[in-house]
Structures are given as structure tokens and as C-alpha cells.
Tab-separated table of C-alpha atoms in Angstrom:
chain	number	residue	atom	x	y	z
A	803	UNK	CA	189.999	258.036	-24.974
A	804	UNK	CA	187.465	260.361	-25.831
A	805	UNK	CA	186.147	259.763	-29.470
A	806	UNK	CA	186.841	263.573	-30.643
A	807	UNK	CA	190.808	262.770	-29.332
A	808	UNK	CA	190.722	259.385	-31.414
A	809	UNK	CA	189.328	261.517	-34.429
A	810	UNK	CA	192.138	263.974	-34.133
A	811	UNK	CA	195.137	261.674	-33.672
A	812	UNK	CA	194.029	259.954	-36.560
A	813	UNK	CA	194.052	262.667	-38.317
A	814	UNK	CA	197.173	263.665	-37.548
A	815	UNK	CA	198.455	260.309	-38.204
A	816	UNK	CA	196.814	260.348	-41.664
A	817	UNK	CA	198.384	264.081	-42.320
A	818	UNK	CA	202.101	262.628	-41.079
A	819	UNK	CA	202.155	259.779	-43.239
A	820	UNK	CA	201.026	262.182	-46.263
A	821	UNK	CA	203.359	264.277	-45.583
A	822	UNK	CA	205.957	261.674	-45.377
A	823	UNK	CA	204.800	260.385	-48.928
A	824	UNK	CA	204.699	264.147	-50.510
A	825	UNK	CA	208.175	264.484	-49.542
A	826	UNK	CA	209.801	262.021	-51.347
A	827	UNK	CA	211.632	263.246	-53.861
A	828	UNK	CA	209.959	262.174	-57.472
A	829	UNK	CA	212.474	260.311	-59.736
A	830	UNK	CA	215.064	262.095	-62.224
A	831	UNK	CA	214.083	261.330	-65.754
A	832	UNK	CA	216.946	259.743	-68.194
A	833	UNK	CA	218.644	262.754	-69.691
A	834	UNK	CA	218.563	262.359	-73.324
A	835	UNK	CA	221.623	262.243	-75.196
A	836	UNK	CA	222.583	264.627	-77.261
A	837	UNK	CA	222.046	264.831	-80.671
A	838	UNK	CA	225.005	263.607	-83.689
A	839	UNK	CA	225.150	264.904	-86.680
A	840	UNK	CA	227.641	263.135	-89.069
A	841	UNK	CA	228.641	265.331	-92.204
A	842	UNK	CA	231.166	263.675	-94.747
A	843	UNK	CA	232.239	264.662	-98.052
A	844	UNK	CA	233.672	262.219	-101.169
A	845	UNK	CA	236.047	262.608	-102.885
A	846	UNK	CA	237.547	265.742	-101.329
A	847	UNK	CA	239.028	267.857	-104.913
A	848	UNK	CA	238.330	271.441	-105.179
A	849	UNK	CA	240.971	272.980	-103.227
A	850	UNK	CA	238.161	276.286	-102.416
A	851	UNK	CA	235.661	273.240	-101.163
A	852	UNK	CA	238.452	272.072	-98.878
A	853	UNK	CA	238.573	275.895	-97.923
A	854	UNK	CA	234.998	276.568	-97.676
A	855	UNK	CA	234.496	273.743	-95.816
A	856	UNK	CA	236.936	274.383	-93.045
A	857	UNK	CA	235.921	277.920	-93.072
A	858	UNK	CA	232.145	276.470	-91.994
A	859	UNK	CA	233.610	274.199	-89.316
A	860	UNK	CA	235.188	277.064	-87.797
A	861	UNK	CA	232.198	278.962	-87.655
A	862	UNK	CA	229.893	275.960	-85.832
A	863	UNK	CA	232.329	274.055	-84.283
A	864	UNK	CA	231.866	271.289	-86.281
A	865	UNK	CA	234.272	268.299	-87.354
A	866	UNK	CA	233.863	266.911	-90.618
A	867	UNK	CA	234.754	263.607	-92.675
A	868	UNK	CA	236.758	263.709	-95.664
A	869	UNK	CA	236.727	260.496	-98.114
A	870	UNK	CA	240.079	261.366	-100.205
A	871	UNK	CA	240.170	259.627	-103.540
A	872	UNK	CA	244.058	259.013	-104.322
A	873	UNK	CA	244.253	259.749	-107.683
A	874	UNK	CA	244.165	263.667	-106.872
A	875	UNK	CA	247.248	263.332	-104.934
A	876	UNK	CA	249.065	262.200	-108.093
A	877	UNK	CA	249.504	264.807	-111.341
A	878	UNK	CA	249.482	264.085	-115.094
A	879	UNK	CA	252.945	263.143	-114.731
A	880	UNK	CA	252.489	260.684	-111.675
A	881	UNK	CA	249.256	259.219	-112.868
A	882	UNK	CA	251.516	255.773	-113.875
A	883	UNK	CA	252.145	255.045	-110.192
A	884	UNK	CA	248.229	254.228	-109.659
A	885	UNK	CA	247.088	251.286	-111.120
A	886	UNK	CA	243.428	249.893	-110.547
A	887	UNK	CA	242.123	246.486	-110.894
A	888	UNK	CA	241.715	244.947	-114.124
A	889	UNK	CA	243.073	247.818	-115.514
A	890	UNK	CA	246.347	249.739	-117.269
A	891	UNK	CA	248.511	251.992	-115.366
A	892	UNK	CA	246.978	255.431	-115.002
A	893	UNK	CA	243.166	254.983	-115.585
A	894	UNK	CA	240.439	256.778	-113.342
A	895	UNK	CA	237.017	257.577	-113.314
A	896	UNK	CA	237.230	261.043	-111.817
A	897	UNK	CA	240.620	261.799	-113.274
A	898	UNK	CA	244.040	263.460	-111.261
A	899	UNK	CA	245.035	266.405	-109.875
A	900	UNK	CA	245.857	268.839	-112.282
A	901	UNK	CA	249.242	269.372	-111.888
A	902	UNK	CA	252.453	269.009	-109.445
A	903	UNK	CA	250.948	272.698	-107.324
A	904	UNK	CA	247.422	271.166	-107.778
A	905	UNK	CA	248.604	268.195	-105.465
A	906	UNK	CA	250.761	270.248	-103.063
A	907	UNK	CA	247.806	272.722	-102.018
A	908	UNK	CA	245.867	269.480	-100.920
A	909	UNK	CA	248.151	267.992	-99.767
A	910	UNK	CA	248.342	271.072	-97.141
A	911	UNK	CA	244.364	271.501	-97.223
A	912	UNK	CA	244.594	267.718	-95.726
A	913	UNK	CA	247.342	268.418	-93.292
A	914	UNK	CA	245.616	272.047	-91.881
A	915	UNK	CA	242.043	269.276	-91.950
A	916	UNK	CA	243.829	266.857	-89.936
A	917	UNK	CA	245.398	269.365	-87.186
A	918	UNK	CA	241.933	270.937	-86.738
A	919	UNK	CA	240.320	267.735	-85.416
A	920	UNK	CA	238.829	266.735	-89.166
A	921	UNK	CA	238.878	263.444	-89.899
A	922	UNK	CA	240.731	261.620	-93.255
A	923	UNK	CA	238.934	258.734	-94.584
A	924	UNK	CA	239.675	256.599	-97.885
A	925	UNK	CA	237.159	256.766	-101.454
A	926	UNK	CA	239.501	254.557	-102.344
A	927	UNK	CA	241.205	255.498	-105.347
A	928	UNK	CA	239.958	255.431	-109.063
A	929	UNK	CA	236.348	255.980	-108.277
A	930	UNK	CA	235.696	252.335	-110.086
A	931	UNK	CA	232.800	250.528	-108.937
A	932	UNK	CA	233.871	247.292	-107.000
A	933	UNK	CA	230.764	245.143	-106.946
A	934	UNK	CA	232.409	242.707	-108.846
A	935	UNK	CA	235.874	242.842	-107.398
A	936	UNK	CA	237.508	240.121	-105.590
A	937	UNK	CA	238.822	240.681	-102.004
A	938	UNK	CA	242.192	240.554	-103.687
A	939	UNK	CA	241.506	243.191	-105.916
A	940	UNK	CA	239.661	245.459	-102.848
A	941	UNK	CA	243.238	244.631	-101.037
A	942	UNK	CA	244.980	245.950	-103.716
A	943	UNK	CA	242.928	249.035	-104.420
A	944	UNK	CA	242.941	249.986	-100.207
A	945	UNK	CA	247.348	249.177	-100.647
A	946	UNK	CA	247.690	251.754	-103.903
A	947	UNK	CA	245.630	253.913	-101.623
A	948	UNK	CA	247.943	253.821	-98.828
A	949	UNK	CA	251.189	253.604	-100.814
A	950	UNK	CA	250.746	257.064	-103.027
A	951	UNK	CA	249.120	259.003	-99.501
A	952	UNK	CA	252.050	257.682	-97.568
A	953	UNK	CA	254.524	258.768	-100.560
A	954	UNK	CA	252.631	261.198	-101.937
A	955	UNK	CA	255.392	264.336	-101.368
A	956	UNK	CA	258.579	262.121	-102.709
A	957	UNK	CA	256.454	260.543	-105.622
A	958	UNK	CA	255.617	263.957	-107.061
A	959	UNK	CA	259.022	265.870	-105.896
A	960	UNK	CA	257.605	268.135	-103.578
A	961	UNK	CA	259.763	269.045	-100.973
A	962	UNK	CA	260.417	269.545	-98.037
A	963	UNK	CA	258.019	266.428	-96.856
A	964	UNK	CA	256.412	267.648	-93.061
A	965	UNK	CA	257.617	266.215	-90.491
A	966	UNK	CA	254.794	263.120	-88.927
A	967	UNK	CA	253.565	262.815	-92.736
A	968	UNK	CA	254.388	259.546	-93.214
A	969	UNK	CA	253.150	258.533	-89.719
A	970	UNK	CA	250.169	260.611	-90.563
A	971	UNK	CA	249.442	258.530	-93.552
A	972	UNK	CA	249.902	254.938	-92.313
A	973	UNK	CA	247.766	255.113	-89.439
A	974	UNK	CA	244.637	258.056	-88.973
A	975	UNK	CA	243.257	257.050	-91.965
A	976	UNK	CA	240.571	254.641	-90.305
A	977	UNK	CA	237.683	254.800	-92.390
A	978	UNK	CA	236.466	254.168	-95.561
A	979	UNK	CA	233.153	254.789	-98.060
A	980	UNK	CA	232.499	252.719	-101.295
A	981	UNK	CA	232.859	254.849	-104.848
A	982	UNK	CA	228.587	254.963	-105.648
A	983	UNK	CA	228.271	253.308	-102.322
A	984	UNK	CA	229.026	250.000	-103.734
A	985	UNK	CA	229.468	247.107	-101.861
A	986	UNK	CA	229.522	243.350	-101.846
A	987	UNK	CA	230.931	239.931	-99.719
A	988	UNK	CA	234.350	240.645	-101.155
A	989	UNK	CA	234.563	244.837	-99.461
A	990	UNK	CA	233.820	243.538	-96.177
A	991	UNK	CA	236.034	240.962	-95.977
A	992	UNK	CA	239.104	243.298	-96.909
A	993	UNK	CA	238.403	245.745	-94.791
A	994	UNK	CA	239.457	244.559	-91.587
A	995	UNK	CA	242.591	242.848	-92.973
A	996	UNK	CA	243.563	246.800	-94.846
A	997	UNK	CA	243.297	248.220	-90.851
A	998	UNK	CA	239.926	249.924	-91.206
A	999	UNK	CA	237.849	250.117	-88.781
A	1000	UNK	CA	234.628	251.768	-89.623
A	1001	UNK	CA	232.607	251.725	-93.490
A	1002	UNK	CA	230.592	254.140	-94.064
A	1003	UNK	CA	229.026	252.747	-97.557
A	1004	UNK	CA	225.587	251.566	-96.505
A	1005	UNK	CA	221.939	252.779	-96.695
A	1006	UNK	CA	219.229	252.786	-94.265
A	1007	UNK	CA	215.698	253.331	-94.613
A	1008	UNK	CA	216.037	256.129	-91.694
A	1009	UNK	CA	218.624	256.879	-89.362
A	1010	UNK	CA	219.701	253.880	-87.488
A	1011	UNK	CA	222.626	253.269	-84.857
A	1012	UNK	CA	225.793	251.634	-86.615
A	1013	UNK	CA	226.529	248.092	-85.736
A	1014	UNK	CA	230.253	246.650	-85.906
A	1015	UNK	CA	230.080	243.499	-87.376
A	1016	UNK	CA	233.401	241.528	-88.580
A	1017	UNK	CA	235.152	243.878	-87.089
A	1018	UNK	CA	234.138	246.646	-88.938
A	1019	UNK	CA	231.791	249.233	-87.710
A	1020	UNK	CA	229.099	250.002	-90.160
A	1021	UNK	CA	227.638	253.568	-90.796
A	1022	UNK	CA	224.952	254.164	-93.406
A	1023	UNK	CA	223.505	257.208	-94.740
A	1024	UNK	CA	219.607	257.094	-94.587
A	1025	UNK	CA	216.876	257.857	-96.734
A	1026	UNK	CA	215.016	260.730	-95.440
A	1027	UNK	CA	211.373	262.332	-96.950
A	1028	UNK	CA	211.712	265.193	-99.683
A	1029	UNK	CA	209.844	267.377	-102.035
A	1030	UNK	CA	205.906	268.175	-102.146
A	1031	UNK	CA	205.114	264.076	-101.314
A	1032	UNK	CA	207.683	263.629	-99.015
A	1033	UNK	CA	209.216	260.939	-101.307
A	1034	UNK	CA	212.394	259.037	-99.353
A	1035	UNK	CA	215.751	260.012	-100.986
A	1036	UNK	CA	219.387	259.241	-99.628
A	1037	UNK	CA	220.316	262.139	-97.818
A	1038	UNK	CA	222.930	262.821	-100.007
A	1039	UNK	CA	223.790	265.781	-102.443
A	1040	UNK	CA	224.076	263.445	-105.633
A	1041	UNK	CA	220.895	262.064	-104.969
A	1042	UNK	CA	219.135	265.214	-104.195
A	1043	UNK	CA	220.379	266.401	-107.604
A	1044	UNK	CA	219.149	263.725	-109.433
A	1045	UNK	CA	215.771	263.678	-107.848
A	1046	UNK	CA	216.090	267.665	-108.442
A	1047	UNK	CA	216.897	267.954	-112.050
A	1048	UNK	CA	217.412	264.666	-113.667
A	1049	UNK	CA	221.107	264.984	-112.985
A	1050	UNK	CA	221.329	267.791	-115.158
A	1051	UNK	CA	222.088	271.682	-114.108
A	1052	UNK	CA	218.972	273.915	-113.441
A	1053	UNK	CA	220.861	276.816	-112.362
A	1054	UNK	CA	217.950	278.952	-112.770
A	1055	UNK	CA	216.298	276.714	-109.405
A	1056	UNK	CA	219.189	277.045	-107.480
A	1057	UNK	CA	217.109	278.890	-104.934
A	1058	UNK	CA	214.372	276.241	-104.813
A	1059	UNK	CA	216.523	273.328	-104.622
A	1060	UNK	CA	218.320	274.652	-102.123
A	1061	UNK	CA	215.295	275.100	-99.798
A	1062	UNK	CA	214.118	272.205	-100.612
A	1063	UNK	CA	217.410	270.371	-99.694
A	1064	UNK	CA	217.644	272.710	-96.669
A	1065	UNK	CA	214.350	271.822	-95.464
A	1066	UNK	CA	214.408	267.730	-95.819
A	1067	UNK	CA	217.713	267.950	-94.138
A	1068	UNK	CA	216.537	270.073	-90.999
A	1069	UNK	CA	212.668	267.776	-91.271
A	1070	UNK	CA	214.993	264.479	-91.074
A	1071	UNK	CA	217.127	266.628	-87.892
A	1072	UNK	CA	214.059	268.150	-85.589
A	1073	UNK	CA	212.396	264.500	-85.819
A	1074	UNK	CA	215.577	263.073	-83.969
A	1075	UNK	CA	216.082	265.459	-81.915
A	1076	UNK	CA	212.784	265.284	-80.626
A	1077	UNK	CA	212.740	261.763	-80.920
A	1078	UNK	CA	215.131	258.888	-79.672
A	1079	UNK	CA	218.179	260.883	-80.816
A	1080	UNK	CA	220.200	258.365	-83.404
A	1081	UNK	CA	222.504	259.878	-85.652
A	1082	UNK	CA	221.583	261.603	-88.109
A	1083	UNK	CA	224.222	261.298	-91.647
A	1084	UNK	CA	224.397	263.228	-94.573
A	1085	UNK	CA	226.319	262.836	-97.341
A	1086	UNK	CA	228.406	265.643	-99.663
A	1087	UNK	CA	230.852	266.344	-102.960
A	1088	UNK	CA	232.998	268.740	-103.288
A	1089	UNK	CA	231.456	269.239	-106.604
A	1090	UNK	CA	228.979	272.630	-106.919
A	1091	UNK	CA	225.858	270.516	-108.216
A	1092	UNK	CA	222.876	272.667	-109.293
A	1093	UNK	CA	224.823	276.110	-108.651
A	1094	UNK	CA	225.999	274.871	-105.432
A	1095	UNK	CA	222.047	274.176	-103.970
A	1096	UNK	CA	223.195	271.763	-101.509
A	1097	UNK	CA	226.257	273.329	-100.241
A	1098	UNK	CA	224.126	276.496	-99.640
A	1099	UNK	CA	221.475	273.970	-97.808
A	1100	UNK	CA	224.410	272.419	-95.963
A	1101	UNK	CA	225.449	275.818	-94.673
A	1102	UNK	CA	222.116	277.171	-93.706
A	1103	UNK	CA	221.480	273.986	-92.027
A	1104	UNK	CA	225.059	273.259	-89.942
A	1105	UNK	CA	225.283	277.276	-88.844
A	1106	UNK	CA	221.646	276.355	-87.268
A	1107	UNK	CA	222.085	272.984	-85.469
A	1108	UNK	CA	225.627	272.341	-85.270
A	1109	UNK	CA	225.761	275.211	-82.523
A	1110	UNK	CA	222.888	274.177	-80.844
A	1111	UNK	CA	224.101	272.965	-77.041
A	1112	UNK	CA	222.225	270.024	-77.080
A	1113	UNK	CA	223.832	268.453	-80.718
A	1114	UNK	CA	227.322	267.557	-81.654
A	1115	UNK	CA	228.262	267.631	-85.167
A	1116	UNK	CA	231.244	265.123	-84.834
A	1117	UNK	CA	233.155	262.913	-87.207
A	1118	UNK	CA	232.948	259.412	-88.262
A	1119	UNK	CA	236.168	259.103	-86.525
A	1120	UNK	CA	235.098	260.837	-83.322
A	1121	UNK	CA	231.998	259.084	-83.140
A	1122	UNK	CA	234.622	255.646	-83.205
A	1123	UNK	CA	236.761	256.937	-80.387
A	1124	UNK	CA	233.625	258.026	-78.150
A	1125	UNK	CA	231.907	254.486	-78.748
A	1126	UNK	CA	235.460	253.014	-77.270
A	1127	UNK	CA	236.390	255.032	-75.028
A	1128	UNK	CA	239.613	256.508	-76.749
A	1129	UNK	CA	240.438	259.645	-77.637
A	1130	UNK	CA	244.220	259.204	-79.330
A	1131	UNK	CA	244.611	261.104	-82.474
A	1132	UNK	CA	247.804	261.154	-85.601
A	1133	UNK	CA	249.016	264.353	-85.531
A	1134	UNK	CA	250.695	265.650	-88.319
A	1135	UNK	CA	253.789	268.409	-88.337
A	1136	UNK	CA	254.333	270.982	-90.132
């Protein structure tokens, strides 16, 4: 063959096979998951937080995590029927509900919660810290717990009870979060014998992915940087008002703490989201600390990320179901 033939099928060769190798298609890339945002609240009192609160879900599509305490279900009158640990009937931390009306209006702010999606989770009763409780004792708090939600209507004469109430109240309420987040040997080995499955009492030093250990899935809220020196603080409100003012109201910095809340919480978010995606927690009272600073942050920040396409602000519950595959839910009538 002449050499200027040998030189051109070779190069036609060499031009095929590139060709052939150029048109493979390149790989996909993972798709990255998309982005949780857990948002709870303790405690769960002020009736116009309950309202406020579903008002903001509405607006982002958000579901949220309420840790009721049971003591606000009960009045001055009913108080008797709750009786902590090592103490005399009616004793609590944080009080009761203020009167017979005071308990029917949450009662209702719970049931409208529950039929929009929300999710119902235990504070467990008193507000009493349990570090040195027994597992008896943690048994008996998480029973008074379920015994005044599940009678709640009959035990303070409010009629007529909905209809699903009582089915309601023995078996959505899956979750639980430690009054000051305190825990010990003796919590974790109740919980899975009371029926919950998820705790939600921990700390991390970041966000981290729960683990289910014992049974029990484990959430914790991290500690995320804040303030001028991007000091680590739990990304809760409490703790934000304590770094903030001492603990104490500043009314007059309102503004400023509320920026400064805003901006740790949506710092903590955008490195997530543009990172490896683990859920991000934060932690609220129904309580207006500082003027209501980190209720104003909360809003800012949920009406910017929770409608974002790419993030999900879900519940502790949902976030359960997802990770097994369910999706069952307790409805409540009426």
C-alpha cells in the first residue's frame, strides 16, 4: 500500500476510535439530597405562640415539633391529678394552665397542630430536672404524661370530647425532649419501654446525623458559631438569650439580637446546604425572650429557606417515618 494511503487510514482509524471515546456519555454525578431543617418548640403554652406558629407553617410549608409539657393541660383546679417524682400532688416548675378555657383552647390548638401534619411530642410534665431520677421514676413521669393527655377533656369537664382523641393521645405522641435537656442512664432506658421512639435531648458539637441506639433514635441540637468571635452556642433560643443578655430582658436590643440570632441560624444553614447536607436543628419556647428576638429571627429565617425547593423543613416525626419507610399518621376528629 502506498505510504500516503497507510498515513490516511491511520488517521482515520485514530479519528474513529476518538470519536468513539468522545461519545461516551460522561457519568451523572450523585444528586445531593436535599436539605432538613428540624424546628421544635418546648413546652408549647401561649395559646397566640401556638397561633403564630401555625400561621408561619402555613406560609412556608413547613411542619413543626411541639414538646407539650402536661401540666398546661390541667387548671388550678386539676393540678392534684399530676403528681411528679419525689414530690406532693400538684407541684411544677413552669406552673398550669390558667384556667378550665385556658386548657380547652390548647387543647384545640393541639388538635388543629395535629390535623395539619405537625407533630406532638412529650416535655414530659413538671419541667423537673431528671438527672437524678430512677428509670422508675422517668416511667412514672412519661405514664402521668400519657394519663392526663389521654383524659385530659373528662378530667377537666370539658365536653363534648372529639371523636379519635383518645386514640390520638395513646399513640402519635412518639417523641420526647428532656426538661433543660437533661439526661442520664436511667432516661434512656425508659424510653423504649414508655413507646417512644425518637429523643430529641442531646447536643452536638455541629450538626450530625441521628443514630438509633437501644431502640431509640437520637436527635441532638448542635452548637453552631455566634456573635463578633463566632463563639459556639446551642442553637437554641434560651441559649441565645443567655449568651445575649445574661438571661435578663434587653428590650431596647431586640433589633440586634435578633440579627444576630437570624444570622448564626442562616451561617449554621448555607454551610450545610453547601456542604454534605445533615440536618440542621434548632431549638424554640413559646416564651417571647428578649422582646421576641428569636421568634422574629426564626421567622425571617424559615420564610427564606423553608421554601427553598431544594430544603424540607420537616418534623422530628416525619424525619422518623422517611428513615423507615412509613408514612401512617393518628388522626384526630373533630
Amino acid at each position: 500500500m502506498p505510504r500516503s494511503f497507510r498515513v490516511l487510514a491511520f488517521s482515520l482509524a485514530w479519528l474513529g476510535s476518538v470519536g468513539t471515546a468522545l461519545a461516551d456519555p460522561p457519568k451523572p454525578m450523585a444528586a445531593k439530597p436535599k436539605q432538613i431543617v428540624l424546628i421544635s418548640f418546648d413546652s408549647a403554652r401561649e395559646i397566640s405562640q401556638w397561633e403564630r406558629s401555625r400561621a408561619l407553617a402555613k406560609r412556608t410549608g413547613a411542619h413543626f415539633t411541639y414538646f407539650l409539657s402536661c401540666v398546661f393541660l390541667l387548671s388550678p383546679k386539676t393540678r392534684a391529678e399530676y403528681v411528679a417524682p419525689g414530690k406532693g400532688a400538684g407541684k411544677s416548675n413552669i406552673g398550669f394552665a390558667a384556667s378550665e378555657q385556658d386548657v380547652a383552647d390548647r387543647l384545640q390548638q393541639i388538635r388543629l397542630a395535629a390535623a395539619e401534619g405537625h407533630d406532638i411530642g412529650s416535655h414530659a410534665c413538671g419541667h423537673f430536672d431528671g438527672k437524678g431520677w430512677s428509670k422508675a421514676d422517668w416511667l412514672a413521669e412519661f405514664s402521668a404524661f400519657r394519663r392526663v393527655l389521654e383524659n385530659a377533656y373528662a378530667i377537666n369537664g370539658i365536653s363534648p370530647e372529639p371523636s379519635g382523641w383518645r386514640e390520638f393521645a395513646r399513640h402519635a405522641v412518639i417523641g420526647f425532649r428532656a426538661p433543660y435537656l437533661s439526661t442520664g442512664k436511667a432516661l434512656y432506658e425508659a424510653l423504649p419501654e414508655a413507646g417512644f421512639q425518637y429523643d430529641a435531648s442531646g447536643v452536638s458539637n455541629g450538626p450530625a446525623l441521628p443514630r438509633a441506639k437501644n431502640g431509640t433514635t437520637r436527635f441532638a441540637l448542635p452548637q453552631i458559631p455566634e456573635g463578633p468571635k463566632s463563639k459556639p452556642v446551642v442553637a437554641m433560643d434560651y441559649n441565645l438569650y443567655v449568651r445575649h443578655s445574661g438571661g435578663f430582658e434587653k428590650p431596647s436590643m431586640a433589633g440586634e439580637f435578633a440579627d444576630r440570632a437570624y444570622r448564626a441560624f442562616r451561617a449554621a444553614f448555607d454551610a450545610q446546604y453547601n456542604g454534605k447536607r445533615l440536618p440542621l436543628e434548632l431549638g424554640f419556647h413559646f416564651t417571647q425572650m428578649n422582646a421576641g428576638a428569636y421568634w422574629n429571627a426564626l421567622e425571617r429565617f424559615a420564610g427564606e429557606v423553608c421554601v427553598m425547593e431544594q430544603v424540607e423543613c420537616i418534623s422530628f416525626r416525619d424525619y422518623i417515618e422517611r428513615q423507615r419507610g412509613g408514612d401512617a399518621r393518628v388522626a384526630v376528629g373533630g
